[in-house]
mmCIF file of C-alpha atoms in Angstrom:
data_model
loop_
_atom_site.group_PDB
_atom_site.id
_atom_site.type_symbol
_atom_site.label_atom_id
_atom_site.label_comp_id
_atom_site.label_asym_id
_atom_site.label_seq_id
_atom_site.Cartn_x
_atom_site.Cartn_y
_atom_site.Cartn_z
ATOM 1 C CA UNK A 120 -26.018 -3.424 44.258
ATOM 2 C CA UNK A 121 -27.786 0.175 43.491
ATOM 3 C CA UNK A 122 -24.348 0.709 41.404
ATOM 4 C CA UNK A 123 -25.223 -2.999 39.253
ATOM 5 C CA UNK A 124 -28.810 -2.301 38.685
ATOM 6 C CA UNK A 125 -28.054 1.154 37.429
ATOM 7 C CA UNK A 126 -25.772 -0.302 34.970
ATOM 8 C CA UNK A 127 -28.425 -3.331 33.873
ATOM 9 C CA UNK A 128 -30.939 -0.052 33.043
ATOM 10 C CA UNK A 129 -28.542 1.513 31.163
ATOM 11 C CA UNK A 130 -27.708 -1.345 29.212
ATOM 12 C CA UNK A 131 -31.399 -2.474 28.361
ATOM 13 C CA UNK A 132 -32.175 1.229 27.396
ATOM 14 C CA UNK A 133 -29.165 1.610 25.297
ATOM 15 C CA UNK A 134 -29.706 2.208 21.291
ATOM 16 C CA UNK A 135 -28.076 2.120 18.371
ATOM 17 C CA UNK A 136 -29.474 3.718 15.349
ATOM 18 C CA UNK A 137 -28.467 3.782 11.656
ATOM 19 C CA UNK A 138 -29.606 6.617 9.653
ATOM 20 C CA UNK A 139 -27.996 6.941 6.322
ATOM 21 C CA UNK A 140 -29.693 9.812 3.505
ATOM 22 C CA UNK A 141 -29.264 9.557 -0.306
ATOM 23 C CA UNK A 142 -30.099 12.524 -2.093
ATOM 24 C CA UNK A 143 -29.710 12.558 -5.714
ATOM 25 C CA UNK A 144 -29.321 16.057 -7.256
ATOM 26 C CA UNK A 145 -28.550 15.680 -10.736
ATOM 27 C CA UNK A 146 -29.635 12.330 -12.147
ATOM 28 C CA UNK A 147 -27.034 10.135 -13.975
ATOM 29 C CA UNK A 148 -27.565 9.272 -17.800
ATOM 30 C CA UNK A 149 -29.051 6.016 -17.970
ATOM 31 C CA UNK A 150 -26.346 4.803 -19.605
ATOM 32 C CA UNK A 151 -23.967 5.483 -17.001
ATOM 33 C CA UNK A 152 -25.843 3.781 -14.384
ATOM 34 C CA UNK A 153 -24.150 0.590 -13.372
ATOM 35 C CA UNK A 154 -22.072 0.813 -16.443
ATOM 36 C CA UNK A 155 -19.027 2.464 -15.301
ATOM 37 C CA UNK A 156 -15.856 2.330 -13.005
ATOM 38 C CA UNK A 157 -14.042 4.999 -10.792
ATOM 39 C CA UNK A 158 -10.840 6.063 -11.904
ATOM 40 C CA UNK A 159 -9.993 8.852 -9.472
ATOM 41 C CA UNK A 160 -11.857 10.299 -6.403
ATOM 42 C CA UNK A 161 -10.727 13.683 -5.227
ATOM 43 C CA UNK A 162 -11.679 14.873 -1.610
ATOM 44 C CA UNK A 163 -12.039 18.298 -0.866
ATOM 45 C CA UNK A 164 -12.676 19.293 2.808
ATOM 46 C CA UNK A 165 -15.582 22.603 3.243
ATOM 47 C CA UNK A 166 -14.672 24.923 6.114
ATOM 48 C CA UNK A 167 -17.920 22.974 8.141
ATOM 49 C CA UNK A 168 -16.197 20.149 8.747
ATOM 50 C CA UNK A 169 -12.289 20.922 9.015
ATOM 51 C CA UNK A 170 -12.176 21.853 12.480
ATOM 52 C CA UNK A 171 -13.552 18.186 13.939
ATOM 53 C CA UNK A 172 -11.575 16.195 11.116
ATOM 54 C CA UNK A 173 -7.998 17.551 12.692
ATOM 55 C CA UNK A 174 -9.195 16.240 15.870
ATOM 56 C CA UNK A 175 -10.175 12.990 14.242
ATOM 57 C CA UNK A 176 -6.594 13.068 12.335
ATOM 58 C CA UNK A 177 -4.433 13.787 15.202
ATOM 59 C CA UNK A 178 -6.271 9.603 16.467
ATOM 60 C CA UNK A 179 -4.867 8.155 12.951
ATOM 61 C CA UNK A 180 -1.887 9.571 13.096
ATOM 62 C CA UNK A 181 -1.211 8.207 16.575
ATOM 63 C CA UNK A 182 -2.224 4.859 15.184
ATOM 64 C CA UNK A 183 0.378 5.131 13.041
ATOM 65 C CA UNK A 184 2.892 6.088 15.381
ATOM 66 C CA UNK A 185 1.651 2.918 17.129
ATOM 67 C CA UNK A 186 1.660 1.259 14.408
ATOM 68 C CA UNK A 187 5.388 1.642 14.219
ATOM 69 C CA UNK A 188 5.310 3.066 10.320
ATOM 70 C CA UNK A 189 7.229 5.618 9.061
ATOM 71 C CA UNK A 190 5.131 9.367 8.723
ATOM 72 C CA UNK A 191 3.402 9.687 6.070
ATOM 73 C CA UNK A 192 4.638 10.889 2.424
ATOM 74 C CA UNK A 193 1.992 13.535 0.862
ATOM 75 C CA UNK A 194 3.763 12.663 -1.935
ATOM 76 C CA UNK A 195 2.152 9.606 -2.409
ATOM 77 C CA UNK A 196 -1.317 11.353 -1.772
ATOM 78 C CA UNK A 197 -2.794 10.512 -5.380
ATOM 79 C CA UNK A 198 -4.120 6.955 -5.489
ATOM 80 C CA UNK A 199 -3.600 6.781 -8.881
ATOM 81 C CA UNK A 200 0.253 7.301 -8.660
ATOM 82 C CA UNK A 201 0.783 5.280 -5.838
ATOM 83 C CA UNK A 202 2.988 2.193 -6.536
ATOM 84 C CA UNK A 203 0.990 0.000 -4.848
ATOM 85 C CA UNK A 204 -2.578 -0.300 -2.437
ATOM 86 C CA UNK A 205 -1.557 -0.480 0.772
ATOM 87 C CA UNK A 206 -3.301 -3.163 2.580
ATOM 88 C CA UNK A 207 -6.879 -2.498 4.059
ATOM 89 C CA UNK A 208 -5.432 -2.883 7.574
ATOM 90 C CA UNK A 209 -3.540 0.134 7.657
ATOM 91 C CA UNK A 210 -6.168 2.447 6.457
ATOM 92 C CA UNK A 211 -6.812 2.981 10.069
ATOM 93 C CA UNK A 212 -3.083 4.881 10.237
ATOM 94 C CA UNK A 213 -3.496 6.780 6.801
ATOM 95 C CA UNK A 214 -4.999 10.528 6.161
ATOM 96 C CA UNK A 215 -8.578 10.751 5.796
ATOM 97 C CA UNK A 216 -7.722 12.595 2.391
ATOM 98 C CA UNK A 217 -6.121 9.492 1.267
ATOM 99 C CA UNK A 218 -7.944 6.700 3.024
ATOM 100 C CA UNK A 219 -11.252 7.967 1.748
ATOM 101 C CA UNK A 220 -10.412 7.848 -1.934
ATOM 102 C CA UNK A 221 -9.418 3.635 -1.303
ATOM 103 C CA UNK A 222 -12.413 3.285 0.556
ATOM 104 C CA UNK A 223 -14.271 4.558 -2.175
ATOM 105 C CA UNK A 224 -13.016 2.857 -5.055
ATOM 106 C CA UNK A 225 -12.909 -0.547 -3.247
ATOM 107 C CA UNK A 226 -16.313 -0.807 -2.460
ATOM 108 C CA UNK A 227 -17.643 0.605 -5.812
ATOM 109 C CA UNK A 228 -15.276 -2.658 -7.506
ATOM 110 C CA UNK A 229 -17.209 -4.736 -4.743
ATOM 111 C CA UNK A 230 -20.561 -3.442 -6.642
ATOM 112 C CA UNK A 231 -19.090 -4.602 -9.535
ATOM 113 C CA UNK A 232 -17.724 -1.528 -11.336
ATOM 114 C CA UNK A 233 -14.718 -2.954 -11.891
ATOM 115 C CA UNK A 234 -11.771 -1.549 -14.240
ATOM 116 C CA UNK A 235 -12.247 -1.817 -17.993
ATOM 117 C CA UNK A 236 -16.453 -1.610 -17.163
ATOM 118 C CA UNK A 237 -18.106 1.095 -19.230
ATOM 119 C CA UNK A 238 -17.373 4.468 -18.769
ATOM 120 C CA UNK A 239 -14.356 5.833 -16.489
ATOM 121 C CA UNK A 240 -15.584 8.245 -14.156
ATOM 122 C CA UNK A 241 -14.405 11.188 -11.603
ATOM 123 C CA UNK A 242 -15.406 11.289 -8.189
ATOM 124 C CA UNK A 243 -15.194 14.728 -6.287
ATOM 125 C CA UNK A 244 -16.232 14.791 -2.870
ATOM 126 C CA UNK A 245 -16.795 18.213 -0.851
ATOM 127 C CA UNK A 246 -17.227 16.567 2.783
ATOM 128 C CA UNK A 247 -19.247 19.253 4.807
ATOM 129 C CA UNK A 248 -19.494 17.191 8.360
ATOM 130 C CA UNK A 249 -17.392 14.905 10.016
ATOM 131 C CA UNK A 250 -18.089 13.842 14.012
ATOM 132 C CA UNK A 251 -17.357 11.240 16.461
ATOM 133 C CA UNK A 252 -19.980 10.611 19.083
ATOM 134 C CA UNK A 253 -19.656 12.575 22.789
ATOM 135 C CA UNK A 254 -19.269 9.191 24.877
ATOM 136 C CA UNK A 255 -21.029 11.127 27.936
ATOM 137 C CA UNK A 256 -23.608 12.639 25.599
ATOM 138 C CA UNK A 257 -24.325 9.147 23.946
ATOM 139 C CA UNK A 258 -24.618 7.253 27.820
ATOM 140 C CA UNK A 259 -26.942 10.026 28.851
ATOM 141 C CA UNK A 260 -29.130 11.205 25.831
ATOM 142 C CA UNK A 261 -27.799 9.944 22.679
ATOM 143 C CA UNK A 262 -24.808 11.496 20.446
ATOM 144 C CA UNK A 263 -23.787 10.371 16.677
ATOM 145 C CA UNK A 264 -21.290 9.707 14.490
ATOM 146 C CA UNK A 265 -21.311 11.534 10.725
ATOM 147 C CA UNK A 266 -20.282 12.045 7.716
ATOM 148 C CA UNK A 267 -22.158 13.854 4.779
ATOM 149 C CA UNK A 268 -21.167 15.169 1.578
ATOM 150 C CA UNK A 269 -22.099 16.198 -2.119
ATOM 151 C CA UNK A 270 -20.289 13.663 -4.593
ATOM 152 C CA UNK A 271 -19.719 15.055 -7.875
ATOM 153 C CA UNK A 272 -19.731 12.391 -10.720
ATOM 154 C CA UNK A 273 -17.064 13.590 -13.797
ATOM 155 C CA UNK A 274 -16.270 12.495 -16.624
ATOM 156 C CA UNK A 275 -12.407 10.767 -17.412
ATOM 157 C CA UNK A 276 -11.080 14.311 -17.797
ATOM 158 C CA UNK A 277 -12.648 15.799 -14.913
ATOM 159 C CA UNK A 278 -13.895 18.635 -17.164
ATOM 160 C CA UNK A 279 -17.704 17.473 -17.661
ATOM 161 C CA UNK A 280 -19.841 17.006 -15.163
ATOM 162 C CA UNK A 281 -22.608 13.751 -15.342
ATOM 163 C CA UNK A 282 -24.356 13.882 -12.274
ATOM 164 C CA UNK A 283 -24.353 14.681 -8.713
ATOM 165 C CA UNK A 284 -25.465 13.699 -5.358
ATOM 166 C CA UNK A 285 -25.674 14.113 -1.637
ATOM 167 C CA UNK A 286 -25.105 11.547 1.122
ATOM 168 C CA UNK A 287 -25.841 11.376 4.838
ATOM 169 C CA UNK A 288 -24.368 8.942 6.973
ATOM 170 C CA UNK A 289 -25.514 9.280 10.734
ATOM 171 C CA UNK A 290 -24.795 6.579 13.420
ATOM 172 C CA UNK A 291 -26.994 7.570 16.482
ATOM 173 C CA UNK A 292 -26.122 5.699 20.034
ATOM 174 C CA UNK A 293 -27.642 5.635 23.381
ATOM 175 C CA UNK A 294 -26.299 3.847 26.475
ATOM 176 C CA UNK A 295 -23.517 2.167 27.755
ATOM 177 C CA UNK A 296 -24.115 -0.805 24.883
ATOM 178 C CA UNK A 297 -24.764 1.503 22.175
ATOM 179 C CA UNK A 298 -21.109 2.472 22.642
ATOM 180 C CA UNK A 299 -20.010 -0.829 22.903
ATOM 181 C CA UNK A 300 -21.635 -1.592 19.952
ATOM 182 C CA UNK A 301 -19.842 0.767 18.154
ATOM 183 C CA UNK A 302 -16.104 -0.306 18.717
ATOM 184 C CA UNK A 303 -13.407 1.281 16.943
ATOM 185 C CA UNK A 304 -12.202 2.245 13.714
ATOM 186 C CA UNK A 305 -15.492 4.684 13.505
ATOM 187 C CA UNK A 306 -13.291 7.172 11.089
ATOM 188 C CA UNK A 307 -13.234 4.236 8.201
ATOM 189 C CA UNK A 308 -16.482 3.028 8.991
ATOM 190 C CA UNK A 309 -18.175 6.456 8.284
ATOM 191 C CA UNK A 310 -16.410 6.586 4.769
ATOM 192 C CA UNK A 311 -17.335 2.388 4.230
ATOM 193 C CA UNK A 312 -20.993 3.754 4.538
ATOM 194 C CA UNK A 313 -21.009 6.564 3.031
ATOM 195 C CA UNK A 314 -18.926 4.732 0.229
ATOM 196 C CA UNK A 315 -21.742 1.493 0.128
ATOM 197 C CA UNK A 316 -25.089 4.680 -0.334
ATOM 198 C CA UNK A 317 -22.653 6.268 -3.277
ATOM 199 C CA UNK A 318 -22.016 2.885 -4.650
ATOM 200 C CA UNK A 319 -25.791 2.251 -4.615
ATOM 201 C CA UNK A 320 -26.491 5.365 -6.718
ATOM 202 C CA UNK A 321 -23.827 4.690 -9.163
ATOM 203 C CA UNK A 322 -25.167 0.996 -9.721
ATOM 204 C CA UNK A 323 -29.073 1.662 -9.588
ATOM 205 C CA UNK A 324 -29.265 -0.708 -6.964
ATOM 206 C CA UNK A 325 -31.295 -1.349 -3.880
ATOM 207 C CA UNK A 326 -30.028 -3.244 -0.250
ATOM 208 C CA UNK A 327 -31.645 -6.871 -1.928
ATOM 209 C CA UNK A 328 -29.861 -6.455 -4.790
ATOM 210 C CA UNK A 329 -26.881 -5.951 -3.027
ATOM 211 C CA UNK A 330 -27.094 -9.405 -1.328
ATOM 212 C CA UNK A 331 -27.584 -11.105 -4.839
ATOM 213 C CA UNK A 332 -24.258 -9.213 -5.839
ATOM 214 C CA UNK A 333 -22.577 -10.135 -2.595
ATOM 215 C CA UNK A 334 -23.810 -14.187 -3.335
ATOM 216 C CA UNK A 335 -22.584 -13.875 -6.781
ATOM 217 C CA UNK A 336 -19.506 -12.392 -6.171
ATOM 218 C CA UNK A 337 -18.828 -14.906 -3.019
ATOM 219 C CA UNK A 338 -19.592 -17.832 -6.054
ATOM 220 C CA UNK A 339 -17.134 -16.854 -8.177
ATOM 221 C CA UNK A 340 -14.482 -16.937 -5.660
ATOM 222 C CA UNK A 341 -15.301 -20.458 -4.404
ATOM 223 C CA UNK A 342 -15.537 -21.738 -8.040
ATOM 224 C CA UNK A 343 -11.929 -19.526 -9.221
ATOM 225 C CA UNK A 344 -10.626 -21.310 -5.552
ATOM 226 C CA UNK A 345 -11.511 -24.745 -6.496
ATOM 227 C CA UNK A 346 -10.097 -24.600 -10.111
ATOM 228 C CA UNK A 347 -6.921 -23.168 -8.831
ATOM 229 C CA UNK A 348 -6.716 -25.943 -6.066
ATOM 230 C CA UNK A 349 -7.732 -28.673 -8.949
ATOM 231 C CA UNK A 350 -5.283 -26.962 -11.054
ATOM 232 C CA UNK A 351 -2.589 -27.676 -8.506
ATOM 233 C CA UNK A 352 -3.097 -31.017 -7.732
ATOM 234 C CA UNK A 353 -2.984 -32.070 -11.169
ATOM 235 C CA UNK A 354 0.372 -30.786 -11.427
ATOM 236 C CA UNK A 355 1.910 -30.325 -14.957
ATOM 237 C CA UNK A 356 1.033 -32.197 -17.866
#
């Protein structure tokens, strides 16, 4: 019984806590601002954070071993030249050097920088931290996950440089719930966070403008669903 009530403290003391820094360094053109679309994003990894991402790596890779795919190809590291996505599933099993870059550009096209929209744009990211929460630290005290960065807006060439910024992501937790709270996959959730503040600056947009473009978007699907399924039981004329 001491055992059970020790546990029911734990639990209503436990905390989770969502801290997430945008720091804009160079501002973009106005013009550029929610008139453009991500061609390439390029990760480079600093010395700070290179040591904790092998640990993290060595998880995915097992994954993928789980997974029952085939290792991976570092020739098909470059987005751009890959023949096709693979599906959002198995980003879980893929390098972080490679998963990031989808992460990125899918949730900027959720924003609504979408191909063919204004100007084509560079992403390069220097990743500086990268940690996973101490479970023991997090049930006693508190512990994080992170991820923070500089992201370096280019132009198409990657010559010119338009802007820059700096983002933050930190996931604090405390207690047993905080960590059950959490659940897995914390590796992709990092970069979908740290991917949704970038995609914020790029589109000049604030968390309640976000929900309109989330409504919007959610529209247009149930109105392209309903003309297909019209579409299909009209059958040919």
């Amino acid at each position: 019984m001491k055992y059970l009530f020790m546990a029911v403290a734990l639990l209503a003391a436990s905390t989770v806590a969502h801290a997430k820094q945008r720091t804009v360094i160079e501002d973009l053109p106005k013009e550029i601002v929610d008139n453009s679309h991500v061609i390439m994003v390029e990760v480079a990894i600093a010395d700070t954070a290179r040591e904790k991402l092998a640990k993290i790596e060595a998880k995915a890779m097992e994954k993928r071993t789980d997974a029952g795919l085939p290792a991976y190809q570092p020739l098909a590291h470059d987005p751009a030249t890959m023949p096709a996505r693979p599906a959002r599933d198995i980003y879980s099993t893929l390098p972080f050097e490679v998963m990031f870059p989808f992460v990125m550009q899918d949730v900027t096209r959720d924003w609504g920088l979408t191909e063919g929209k204004g100007t084509p744009i560079r992403l390069r990211i220097t990743v500086e931290t990268i940690k996973t929460a101490d479970a023991a630290m997090a049930i006693l005290i508190s512990s994080a996950d992170e991820l923070a960065g500089k992201v370096d807006v280019l132009d198409a060439t990657g010559e010119q440089s338009i802007g820059s910024f700096y983002v933050h992501v930190v996931n604090a937790h405390g207690g047993l719930a905080g960590l059950m709270m959490r659940g897995g996959g914390i590796r992709e959730k990092l970069a979908q966070e740290f991917a949704l503040e970038s995609a914020r600056i790029l589109t000049g947009s604030t968390k309640k403008d976000w929900k309109k473009r989330v409504k919007a978007r959610e529209k247009a699907q149930e109105q392209a669903t309903t003309i297909a399924v019209a579409t299909t039981a009209s059958g040919p004329q």
